[in-house]
Amino acid sequence: MPPSQDCRSAAVGILSPMTPPDATTTETPSSPAWRAPEAVQRGLRALERIPGWLALAASGAIWLALTAIILRRGFLEYNADGYTRIIRGHEWLAAPRWELDVWLPLQTWLFGASLAIHDSLRTTPRVVDALLTFVLIVNLYLVGRTIGGRLAGAIAAGLAALFPWVVWMGVSGMAEPLFHAMLSLGALGLTRWLTTNRERWLLVAAIGLLLATMVRYEGWFYAGTFAGVVLLVSWQQRQITLRVVASAVMPLAFQIIWIIAWWNRTGDPLAFARETAEIKEALEA
């Protein structure tokens, strides 16, 4: 079996139950397989033929319409966390630097660079998060299309555009749009690697997850899981190479650097976690 088919088999095993190669399937007359009505089948076939750009345009239009509605109703989501992130980006723009804090740095750098283009604390973060929301929608479309075809991709993109948290976060100063965009990029790369066995997609996944680990601490868990899945699948398929191992562990690089930096500064490698817990307790008190 060619390597790409081996990897596809691994993907199928992860995404859906597999039938053993020597197993036989039987259908009894008393339990015929259910079939959708012909009209429904024709409708699904028509939807399957919708061009990808049109599905994405429709999903984007839905998200823009919902966003316009909540903005016209006076919605402004700059809470303490989101506004602080924006201010930190503005401060970083005045004096670019590497610093250790309870907040991870990537969003600070992105907001700071964006404010250098258009210095508006109200508008610029919203535009950045809106663009990142479109990245999320595109990534989810491609993941769905990879797994189940164009119709699945259109459904995935449409659900993302309609999901209330995506709409809400897409006009905020929060870290979620950036985190979800990078996390979905990692999911896209992993899905494509599992179905094509092309290592460049594994590199795309690694880069996406590496950037996600620089936005939110949850990304650290996904990076570890990614490394385990990639190494396990490659070992099962006897396809472990130096490039595969490098891509698998790449998303762990930032968290290792971050922990070592905190250790050097405070003598406690997990001081950032303790400070975060103290801040959360103070806010909830």
PDB file of C-alpha atoms in Angstrom:
ATOM      1  CA  MET A   1       0.000   0.000   0.000  1.00  0.00           C
ATOM      2  CA  PRO A   2       1.423   3.461  -0.885  1.00  0.00           C
ATOM      3  CA  PRO A   3       2.374   5.719   2.065  1.00  0.00           C
ATOM      4  CA  SER A   4      -0.446   8.163   1.377  1.00  0.00           C
ATOM      5  CA  GLN A   5      -2.974   5.352   1.587  1.00  0.00           C
ATOM      6  CA  ASP A   6      -1.380   4.123   4.819  1.00  0.00           C
ATOM      7  CA  CYS A   7      -1.762   7.538   6.344  1.00  0.00           C
ATOM      8  CA  ARG A   8      -5.296   7.841   4.993  1.00  0.00           C
ATOM      9  CA  SER A   9      -6.130   4.561   6.737  1.00  0.00           C
ATOM     10  CA  ALA A  10      -4.794   6.008   9.974  1.00  0.00           C
ATOM     11  CA  ALA A  11      -6.949   9.085   9.494  1.00  0.00           C
ATOM     12  CA  VAL A  12     -10.016   6.976   8.829  1.00  0.00           C
ATOM     13  CA  GLY A  13      -9.282   5.008  11.980  1.00  0.00           C
ATOM     14  CA  ILE A  14      -9.217   8.238  13.973  1.00  0.00           C
ATOM     15  CA  LEU A  15     -12.196   9.924  12.354  1.00  0.00           C
ATOM     16  CA  SER A  16     -14.553   6.985  11.885  1.00  0.00           C
ATOM     17  CA  PRO A  17     -14.913   3.291  12.704  1.00  0.00           C
ATOM     18  CA  MET A  18     -13.088   0.942  10.348  1.00  0.00           C
ATOM     19  CA  THR A  19     -14.267  -2.379   8.993  1.00  0.00           C
ATOM     20  CA  PRO A  20     -11.616  -5.109   9.202  1.00  0.00           C
ATOM     21  CA  PRO A  21     -10.234  -5.942   5.757  1.00  0.00           C
ATOM     22  CA  ASP A  22     -11.412  -9.554   5.937  1.00  0.00           C
ATOM     23  CA  ALA A  23     -14.831  -8.750   7.312  1.00  0.00           C
ATOM     24  CA  THR A  24     -17.921  -9.270   5.204  1.00  0.00           C
ATOM     25  CA  THR A  25     -21.074  -7.215   5.377  1.00  0.00           C
ATOM     26  CA  THR A  26     -24.528  -8.569   4.866  1.00  0.00           C
ATOM     27  CA  GLU A  27     -27.890  -6.926   4.482  1.00  0.00           C
ATOM     28  CA  THR A  28     -31.032  -8.770   5.372  1.00  0.00           C
ATOM     29  CA  PRO A  29     -34.268  -8.133   3.494  1.00  0.00           C
ATOM     30  CA  SER A  30     -35.986  -7.333   6.781  1.00  0.00           C
ATOM     31  CA  SER A  31     -33.665  -4.376   7.541  1.00  0.00           C
ATOM     32  CA  PRO A  32     -33.057  -2.393   4.330  1.00  0.00           C
ATOM     33  CA  ALA A  33     -30.703   0.588   4.511  1.00  0.00           C
ATOM     34  CA  TRP A  34     -32.492   3.901   4.978  1.00  0.00           C
ATOM     35  CA  ARG A  35     -32.360   6.244   2.013  1.00  0.00           C
ATOM     36  CA  ALA A  36     -33.225   9.903   1.980  1.00  0.00           C
ATOM     37  CA  PRO A  37     -36.100  10.977  -0.275  1.00  0.00           C
ATOM     38  CA  GLU A  38     -35.083  11.619  -3.860  1.00  0.00           C
ATOM     39  CA  ALA A  39     -35.789  15.352  -3.560  1.00  0.00           C
ATOM     40  CA  VAL A  40     -33.472  15.589  -0.567  1.00  0.00           C
ATOM     41  CA  GLN A  41     -30.771  13.681  -2.424  1.00  0.00           C
ATOM     42  CA  ARG A  42     -31.051  16.003  -5.414  1.00  0.00           C
ATOM     43  CA  GLY A  43     -30.809  19.000  -3.116  1.00  0.00           C
ATOM     44  CA  LEU A  44     -27.705  17.623  -1.420  1.00  0.00           C
ATOM     45  CA  ARG A  45     -26.093  16.890  -4.784  1.00  0.00           C
ATOM     46  CA  ALA A  46     -26.820  20.451  -5.888  1.00  0.00           C
ATOM     47  CA  LEU A  47     -25.280  21.838  -2.704  1.00  0.00           C
ATOM     48  CA  GLU A  48     -22.245  19.612  -3.213  1.00  0.00           C
ATOM     49  CA  ARG A  49     -21.624  21.361  -6.549  1.00  0.00           C
ATOM     50  CA  ILE A  50     -21.513  24.842  -4.989  1.00  0.00           C
ATOM     51  CA  PRO A  51     -18.063  26.371  -5.638  1.00  0.00           C
ATOM     52  CA  GLY A  52     -15.906  26.805  -2.576  1.00  0.00           C
ATOM     53  CA  TRP A  53     -15.589  30.560  -3.047  1.00  0.00           C
ATOM     54  CA  LEU A  54     -19.367  30.914  -3.083  1.00  0.00           C
ATOM     55  CA  ALA A  55     -19.793  28.906   0.134  1.00  0.00           C
ATOM     56  CA  LEU A  56     -17.135  31.007   1.817  1.00  0.00           C
ATOM     57  CA  ALA A  57     -18.644  34.246   0.508  1.00  0.00           C
ATOM     58  CA  ALA A  58     -22.063  33.238   1.838  1.00  0.00           C
ATOM     59  CA  SER A  59     -20.628  32.327   5.243  1.00  0.00           C
ATOM     60  CA  GLY A  60     -18.720  35.598   5.386  1.00  0.00           C
ATOM     61  CA  ALA A  61     -21.847  37.534   4.441  1.00  0.00           C
ATOM     62  CA  ILE A  62     -23.808  35.818   7.209  1.00  0.00           C
ATOM     63  CA  TRP A  63     -21.136  36.697   9.760  1.00  0.00           C
ATOM     64  CA  LEU A  64     -20.953  40.298   8.543  1.00  0.00           C
ATOM     65  CA  ALA A  65     -24.753  40.655   8.732  1.00  0.00           C
ATOM     66  CA  LEU A  66     -24.876  39.356  12.299  1.00  0.00           C
ATOM     67  CA  THR A  67     -21.943  41.560  13.239  1.00  0.00           C
ATOM     68  CA  ALA A  68     -23.631  44.625  11.725  1.00  0.00           C
ATOM     69  CA  ILE A  69     -26.797  43.875  13.688  1.00  0.00           C
ATOM     70  CA  ILE A  70     -25.073  43.674  17.058  1.00  0.00           C
ATOM     71  CA  LEU A  71     -22.951  46.756  16.343  1.00  0.00           C
ATOM     72  CA  ARG A  72     -26.016  48.798  15.350  1.00  0.00           C
ATOM     73  CA  ARG A  73     -27.575  47.791  18.649  1.00  0.00           C
ATOM     74  CA  GLY A  74     -24.655  49.413  20.463  1.00  0.00           C
ATOM     75  CA  PHE A  75     -22.703  46.291  21.330  1.00  0.00           C
ATOM     76  CA  LEU A  76     -19.180  47.015  22.588  1.00  0.00           C
ATOM     77  CA  GLU A  77     -17.225  44.151  24.089  1.00  0.00           C
ATOM     78  CA  TYR A  78     -14.100  45.656  25.580  1.00  0.00           C
ATOM     79  CA  ASN A  79     -14.087  44.076  29.019  1.00  0.00           C
ATOM     80  CA  ALA A  80     -11.207  44.391  31.468  1.00  0.00           C
ATOM     81  CA  ASP A  81      -9.245  41.555  29.901  1.00  0.00           C
ATOM     82  CA  GLY A  82      -9.789  42.602  26.302  1.00  0.00           C
ATOM     83  CA  TYR A  83      -9.153  46.298  26.920  1.00  0.00           C
ATOM     84  CA  THR A  84      -5.993  45.528  28.896  1.00  0.00           C
ATOM     85  CA  ARG A  85      -4.686  43.498  25.960  1.00  0.00           C
ATOM     86  CA  ILE A  86      -5.308  46.432  23.624  1.00  0.00           C
ATOM     87  CA  ILE A  87      -3.549  48.867  25.949  1.00  0.00           C
ATOM     88  CA  ARG A  88      -0.620  46.495  26.289  1.00  0.00           C
ATOM     89  CA  GLY A  89      -0.328  46.405  22.509  1.00  0.00           C
ATOM     90  CA  HIS A  90      -0.280  50.199  22.439  1.00  0.00           C
ATOM     91  CA  GLU A  91       2.407  50.305  25.139  1.00  0.00           C
ATOM     92  CA  TRP A  92       4.473  47.709  23.292  1.00  0.00           C
ATOM     93  CA  LEU A  93       4.282  49.835  20.130  1.00  0.00           C
ATOM     94  CA  ALA A  94       5.845  52.733  22.030  1.00  0.00           C
ATOM     95  CA  ALA A  95       8.708  50.497  23.255  1.00  0.00           C
ATOM     96  CA  PRO A  96       8.908  47.107  21.480  1.00  0.00           C
ATOM     97  CA  ARG A  97      10.393  44.500  23.819  1.00  0.00           C
ATOM     98  CA  TRP A  98      10.397  40.916  24.997  1.00  0.00           C
ATOM     99  CA  GLU A  99       8.918  40.660  28.457  1.00  0.00           C
ATOM    100  CA  LEU A 100       7.586  37.995  30.785  1.00  0.00           C
ATOM    101  CA  ASP A 101       4.054  38.428  32.039  1.00  0.00           C
ATOM    102  CA  VAL A 102       0.984  36.383  32.784  1.00  0.00           C
ATOM    103  CA  TRP A 103      -0.262  37.347  29.331  1.00  0.00           C
ATOM    104  CA  LEU A 104       1.334  35.470  26.467  1.00  0.00           C
ATOM    105  CA  PRO A 105       2.987  37.809  23.943  1.00  0.00           C
ATOM    106  CA  LEU A 106       1.677  37.125  20.431  1.00  0.00           C
ATOM    107  CA  GLN A 107      -1.520  39.161  20.659  1.00  0.00           C
ATOM    108  CA  THR A 108       0.405  42.065  22.208  1.00  0.00           C
ATOM    109  CA  TRP A 109       2.805  42.054  19.277  1.00  0.00           C
ATOM    110  CA  LEU A 110      -0.013  41.750  16.725  1.00  0.00           C
ATOM    111  CA  PHE A 111      -2.086  44.577  18.200  1.00  0.00           C
ATOM    112  CA  GLY A 112       1.015  46.747  18.550  1.00  0.00           C
ATOM    113  CA  ALA A 113       2.002  46.204  14.916  1.00  0.00           C
ATOM    114  CA  SER A 114      -1.588  46.856  13.779  1.00  0.00           C
ATOM    115  CA  LEU A 115      -1.823  50.069  15.800  1.00  0.00           C
ATOM    116  CA  ALA A 116       1.312  51.241  14.008  1.00  0.00           C
ATOM    117  CA  ILE A 117      -0.727  51.100  10.783  1.00  0.00           C
ATOM    118  CA  HIS A 118      -3.883  52.728  12.175  1.00  0.00           C
ATOM    119  CA  ASP A 119      -3.713  54.188  15.683  1.00  0.00           C
ATOM    120  CA  SER A 120      -7.269  53.674  16.910  1.00  0.00           C
ATOM    121  CA  LEU A 121      -7.871  51.737  20.117  1.00  0.00           C
ATOM    122  CA  ARG A 122     -11.531  51.347  19.205  1.00  0.00           C
ATOM    123  CA  THR A 123     -11.351  50.385  15.524  1.00  0.00           C
ATOM    124  CA  THR A 124      -8.046  48.615  14.899  1.00  0.00           C
ATOM    125  CA  PRO A 125      -8.489  45.679  17.326  1.00  0.00           C
ATOM    126  CA  ARG A 126     -11.956  45.058  15.899  1.00  0.00           C
ATOM    127  CA  VAL A 127     -10.638  44.968  12.343  1.00  0.00           C
ATOM    128  CA  VAL A 128      -7.831  42.612  13.344  1.00  0.00           C
ATOM    129  CA  ASP A 129     -10.216  40.253  15.133  1.00  0.00           C
ATOM    130  CA  ALA A 130     -12.660  40.406  12.201  1.00  0.00           C
ATOM    131  CA  LEU A 131      -9.920  39.372   9.758  1.00  0.00           C
ATOM    132  CA  LEU A 132      -8.896  36.544  12.084  1.00  0.00           C
ATOM    133  CA  THR A 133     -12.527  35.406  12.211  1.00  0.00           C
ATOM    134  CA  PHE A 134     -12.508  35.102   8.409  1.00  0.00           C
ATOM    135  CA  VAL A 135      -9.338  33.014   8.705  1.00  0.00           C
ATOM    136  CA  LEU A 136     -11.180  30.737  11.127  1.00  0.00           C
ATOM    137  CA  ILE A 137     -14.145  30.359   8.760  1.00  0.00           C
ATOM    138  CA  VAL A 138     -11.867  29.532   5.814  1.00  0.00           C
ATOM    139  CA  ASN A 139      -9.889  26.994   7.841  1.00  0.00           C
ATOM    140  CA  LEU A 140     -13.024  25.235   9.060  1.00  0.00           C
ATOM    141  CA  TYR A 141     -14.374  25.106   5.511  1.00  0.00           C
ATOM    142  CA  LEU A 142     -11.166  23.442   4.332  1.00  0.00           C
ATOM    143  CA  VAL A 143     -11.183  20.976   7.237  1.00  0.00           C
ATOM    144  CA  GLY A 144     -14.785  20.030   6.504  1.00  0.00           C
ATOM    145  CA  ARG A 145     -14.116  19.713   2.768  1.00  0.00           C
ATOM    146  CA  THR A 146     -11.086  17.513   3.427  1.00  0.00           C
ATOM    147  CA  ILE A 147     -13.089  15.141   5.602  1.00  0.00           C
ATOM    148  CA  GLY A 148     -16.488  15.100   3.915  1.00  0.00           C
ATOM    149  CA  GLY A 149     -16.441  17.074   0.657  1.00  0.00           C
ATOM    150  CA  ARG A 150     -17.723  20.500  -0.340  1.00  0.00           C
ATOM    151  CA  LEU A 151     -21.051  20.147   1.432  1.00  0.00           C
ATOM    152  CA  ALA A 152     -19.369  19.310   4.728  1.00  0.00           C
ATOM    153  CA  GLY A 153     -17.051  22.278   4.252  1.00  0.00           C
ATOM    154  CA  ALA A 154     -19.976  24.617   3.571  1.00  0.00           C
ATOM    155  CA  ILE A 155     -21.781  23.351   6.688  1.00  0.00           C
ATOM    156  CA  ALA A 156     -18.676  23.819   8.834  1.00  0.00           C
ATOM    157  CA  ALA A 157     -18.139  27.371   7.578  1.00  0.00           C
ATOM    158  CA  GLY A 158     -21.825  28.217   7.975  1.00  0.00           C
ATOM    159  CA  LEU A 159     -21.953  26.932  11.548  1.00  0.00           C
ATOM    160  CA  ALA A 160     -18.859  28.962  12.397  1.00  0.00           C
ATOM    161  CA  ALA A 161     -20.421  32.115  10.942  1.00  0.00           C
ATOM    162  CA  LEU A 162     -23.622  31.567  12.953  1.00  0.00           C
ATOM    163  CA  PHE A 163     -22.036  30.547  16.236  1.00  0.00           C
ATOM    164  CA  PRO A 164     -22.743  33.295  18.811  1.00  0.00           C
ATOM    165  CA  TRP A 165     -19.295  33.193  20.416  1.00  0.00           C
ATOM    166  CA  VAL A 166     -17.610  33.605  17.025  1.00  0.00           C
ATOM    167  CA  VAL A 167     -19.775  36.644  16.274  1.00  0.00           C
ATOM    168  CA  TRP A 168     -19.235  38.131  19.726  1.00  0.00           C
ATOM    169  CA  MET A 169     -15.479  37.557  19.899  1.00  0.00           C
ATOM    170  CA  GLY A 170     -15.059  38.774  16.323  1.00  0.00           C
ATOM    171  CA  VAL A 171     -15.715  42.382  17.388  1.00  0.00           C
ATOM    172  CA  SER A 172     -13.831  42.346  20.671  1.00  0.00           C
ATOM    173  CA  GLY A 173     -10.316  42.880  21.871  1.00  0.00           C
ATOM    174  CA  MET A 174     -10.098  39.360  23.221  1.00  0.00           C
ATOM    175  CA  ALA A 175      -7.480  36.744  22.387  1.00  0.00           C
ATOM    176  CA  GLU A 176      -9.944  34.125  21.156  1.00  0.00           C
ATOM    177  CA  PRO A 177     -10.084  35.155  17.454  1.00  0.00           C
ATOM    178  CA  LEU A 178      -6.305  34.900  17.129  1.00  0.00           C
ATOM    179  CA  PHE A 179      -6.191  31.688  19.142  1.00  0.00           C
ATOM    180  CA  HIS A 180      -8.996  30.025  17.188  1.00  0.00           C
ATOM    181  CA  ALA A 181      -7.517  31.093  13.848  1.00  0.00           C
ATOM    182  CA  MET A 182      -4.155  29.538  14.706  1.00  0.00           C
ATOM    183  CA  LEU A 183      -5.706  26.456  16.319  1.00  0.00           C
ATOM    184  CA  SER A 184      -7.897  25.833  13.269  1.00  0.00           C
ATOM    185  CA  LEU A 185      -4.818  26.237  11.071  1.00  0.00           C
ATOM    186  CA  GLY A 186      -3.215  23.475  13.097  1.00  0.00           C
ATOM    187  CA  ALA A 187      -6.317  21.315  12.697  1.00  0.00           C
ATOM    188  CA  LEU A 188      -6.309  21.929   8.940  1.00  0.00           C
ATOM    189  CA  GLY A 189      -2.663  20.973   8.591  1.00  0.00           C
ATOM    190  CA  LEU A 190      -3.116  17.821  10.665  1.00  0.00           C
ATOM    191  CA  THR A 191      -6.222  16.764   8.735  1.00  0.00           C
ATOM    192  CA  ARG A 192      -4.536  17.312   5.400  1.00  0.00           C
ATOM    193  CA  TRP A 193      -1.426  15.437   6.534  1.00  0.00           C
ATOM    194  CA  LEU A 194      -3.489  12.468   7.690  1.00  0.00           C
ATOM    195  CA  THR A 195      -5.320  12.284   4.370  1.00  0.00           C
ATOM    196  CA  THR A 196      -2.448  13.067   1.978  1.00  0.00           C
ATOM    197  CA  ASN A 197       0.712  12.168   3.932  1.00  0.00           C
ATOM    198  CA  ARG A 198       2.396  15.301   2.584  1.00  0.00           C
ATOM    199  CA  GLU A 199       4.844  16.573   5.160  1.00  0.00           C
ATOM    200  CA  ARG A 200       4.377  20.200   4.195  1.00  0.00           C
ATOM    201  CA  TRP A 201       0.904  20.004   5.725  1.00  0.00           C
ATOM    202  CA  LEU A 202       2.432  18.681   8.926  1.00  0.00           C
ATOM    203  CA  LEU A 203       4.651  21.751   8.957  1.00  0.00           C
ATOM    204  CA  VAL A 204       1.585  23.978   8.481  1.00  0.00           C
ATOM    205  CA  ALA A 205      -0.051  22.280  11.468  1.00  0.00           C
ATOM    206  CA  ALA A 206       3.080  22.719  13.569  1.00  0.00           C
ATOM    207  CA  ILE A 207       3.325  26.436  12.771  1.00  0.00           C
ATOM    208  CA  GLY A 208      -0.355  27.005  13.549  1.00  0.00           C
ATOM    209  CA  LEU A 209      -0.119  25.251  16.907  1.00  0.00           C
ATOM    210  CA  LEU A 210       3.174  26.947  17.763  1.00  0.00           C
ATOM    211  CA  LEU A 211       1.510  30.334  17.268  1.00  0.00           C
ATOM    212  CA  ALA A 212      -1.520  29.174  19.282  1.00  0.00           C
ATOM    213  CA  THR A 213       0.740  28.370  22.240  1.00  0.00           C
ATOM    214  CA  MET A 214       1.859  32.012  22.169  1.00  0.00           C
ATOM    215  CA  VAL A 215      -1.717  33.277  22.572  1.00  0.00           C
ATOM    216  CA  ARG A 216      -3.454  31.153  25.227  1.00  0.00           C
ATOM    217  CA  TYR A 217      -2.247  28.521  27.656  1.00  0.00           C
ATOM    218  CA  GLU A 218      -4.863  26.069  26.368  1.00  0.00           C
ATOM    219  CA  GLY A 219      -2.728  25.829  23.256  1.00  0.00           C
ATOM    220  CA  TRP A 220      -0.060  24.080  25.318  1.00  0.00           C
ATOM    221  CA  PHE A 221      -2.375  21.123  25.841  1.00  0.00           C
ATOM    222  CA  TYR A 222      -3.191  20.911  22.133  1.00  0.00           C
ATOM    223  CA  ALA A 223       0.508  21.106  21.258  1.00  0.00           C
ATOM    224  CA  GLY A 224       1.279  18.134  23.486  1.00  0.00           C
ATOM    225  CA  THR A 225      -1.650  16.176  22.089  1.00  0.00           C
ATOM    226  CA  PHE A 226      -0.560  16.982  18.535  1.00  0.00           C
ATOM    227  CA  ALA A 227       2.961  15.717  19.212  1.00  0.00           C
ATOM    228  CA  GLY A 228       1.609  12.472  20.650  1.00  0.00           C
ATOM    229  CA  VAL A 229      -0.822  11.867  17.770  1.00  0.00           C
ATOM    230  CA  VAL A 230       1.750  12.589  15.057  1.00  0.00           C
ATOM    231  CA  LEU A 231       4.429  10.390  16.605  1.00  0.00           C
ATOM    232  CA  LEU A 232       1.972   7.558  17.276  1.00  0.00           C
ATOM    233  CA  VAL A 233       0.528   7.586  13.745  1.00  0.00           C
ATOM    234  CA  SER A 234       3.998   7.793  12.190  1.00  0.00           C
ATOM    235  CA  TRP A 235       5.253   4.935  14.351  1.00  0.00           C
ATOM    236  CA  GLN A 236       2.248   2.760  13.473  1.00  0.00           C
ATOM    237  CA  GLN A 237       2.801   3.434   9.766  1.00  0.00           C
ATOM    238  CA  ARG A 238       6.601   3.001  10.113  1.00  0.00           C
ATOM    239  CA  GLN A 239       7.119   6.460   8.633  1.00  0.00           C
ATOM    240  CA  ILE A 240       8.976   8.263  11.408  1.00  0.00           C
ATOM    241  CA  THR A 241      11.548  10.612   9.888  1.00  0.00           C
ATOM    242  CA  LEU A 242      13.596  13.456  11.269  1.00  0.00           C
ATOM    243  CA  ARG A 243      11.287  16.004   9.612  1.00  0.00           C
ATOM    244  CA  VAL A 244       8.196  14.356  11.085  1.00  0.00           C
ATOM    245  CA  VAL A 245       9.716  14.360  14.573  1.00  0.00           C
ATOM    246  CA  ALA A 246      10.813  17.987  14.181  1.00  0.00           C
ATOM    247  CA  SER A 247       7.323  19.058  13.101  1.00  0.00           C
ATOM    248  CA  ALA A 248       5.734  17.060  15.919  1.00  0.00           C
ATOM    249  CA  VAL A 249       7.755  18.731  18.664  1.00  0.00           C
ATOM    250  CA  MET A 250       7.956  22.224  17.106  1.00  0.00           C
ATOM    251  CA  PRO A 251       4.774  23.465  18.855  1.00  0.00           C
ATOM    252  CA  LEU A 252       6.392  22.637  22.205  1.00  0.00           C
ATOM    253  CA  ALA A 253       9.277  25.053  21.615  1.00  0.00           C
ATOM    254  CA  PHE A 254       7.668  28.245  22.895  1.00  0.00           C
ATOM    255  CA  GLN A 255       6.332  26.784  26.124  1.00  0.00           C
ATOM    256  CA  ILE A 256       9.751  25.344  26.922  1.00  0.00           C
ATOM    257  CA  ILE A 257      11.365  28.750  26.323  1.00  0.00           C
ATOM    258  CA  TRP A 258       8.661  30.466  28.391  1.00  0.00           C
ATOM    259  CA  ILE A 259       9.078  28.109  31.360  1.00  0.00           C
ATOM    260  CA  ILE A 260      12.875  28.405  31.294  1.00  0.00           C
ATOM    261  CA  ALA A 261      12.659  32.221  31.141  1.00  0.00           C
ATOM    262  CA  TRP A 262      10.360  32.330  34.178  1.00  0.00           C
ATOM    263  CA  TRP A 263      12.625  29.906  35.993  1.00  0.00           C
ATOM    264  CA  ASN A 264      15.662  32.087  35.349  1.00  0.00           C
ATOM    265  CA  ARG A 265      13.860  35.216  36.503  1.00  0.00           C
ATOM    266  CA  THR A 266      11.981  33.950  39.547  1.00  0.00           C
ATOM    267  CA  GLY A 267      13.471  30.574  40.423  1.00  0.00           C
ATOM    268  CA  ASP A 268       9.999  29.076  39.916  1.00  0.00           C
ATOM    269  CA  PRO A 269       9.276  27.618  36.451  1.00  0.00           C
ATOM    270  CA  LEU A 270       5.528  27.828  37.079  1.00  0.00           C
ATOM    271  CA  ALA A 271       5.431  31.293  38.630  1.00  0.00           C
ATOM    272  CA  PHE A 272       3.277  32.579  35.754  1.00  0.00           C
ATOM    273  CA  ALA A 273       0.617  29.977  36.561  1.00  0.00           C
ATOM    274  CA  ARG A 274       0.586  30.950  40.219  1.00  0.00           C
ATOM    275  CA  GLU A 275       0.313  34.652  39.385  1.00  0.00           C
ATOM    276  CA  THR A 276      -2.543  33.928  36.988  1.00  0.00           C
ATOM    277  CA  ALA A 277      -4.378  31.982  39.689  1.00  0.00           C
ATOM    278  CA  GLU A 278      -3.881  34.844  42.167  1.00  0.00           C
ATOM    279  CA  ILE A 279      -5.267  37.390  39.686  1.00  0.00           C
ATOM    280  CA  LYS A 280      -8.285  35.183  39.009  1.00  0.00           C
ATOM    281  CA  GLU A 281      -8.972  34.751  42.707  1.00  0.00           C
ATOM    282  CA  ALA A 282      -8.732  38.503  43.251  1.00  0.00           C
ATOM    283  CA  LEU A 283     -11.172  39.211  40.424  1.00  0.00           C
ATOM    284  CA  GLU A 284     -13.660  36.642  41.730  1.00  0.00           C
ATOM    285  CA  ALA A 285     -13.431  37.860  45.345  1.00  0.00           C
TER     286      ALA A 285
END
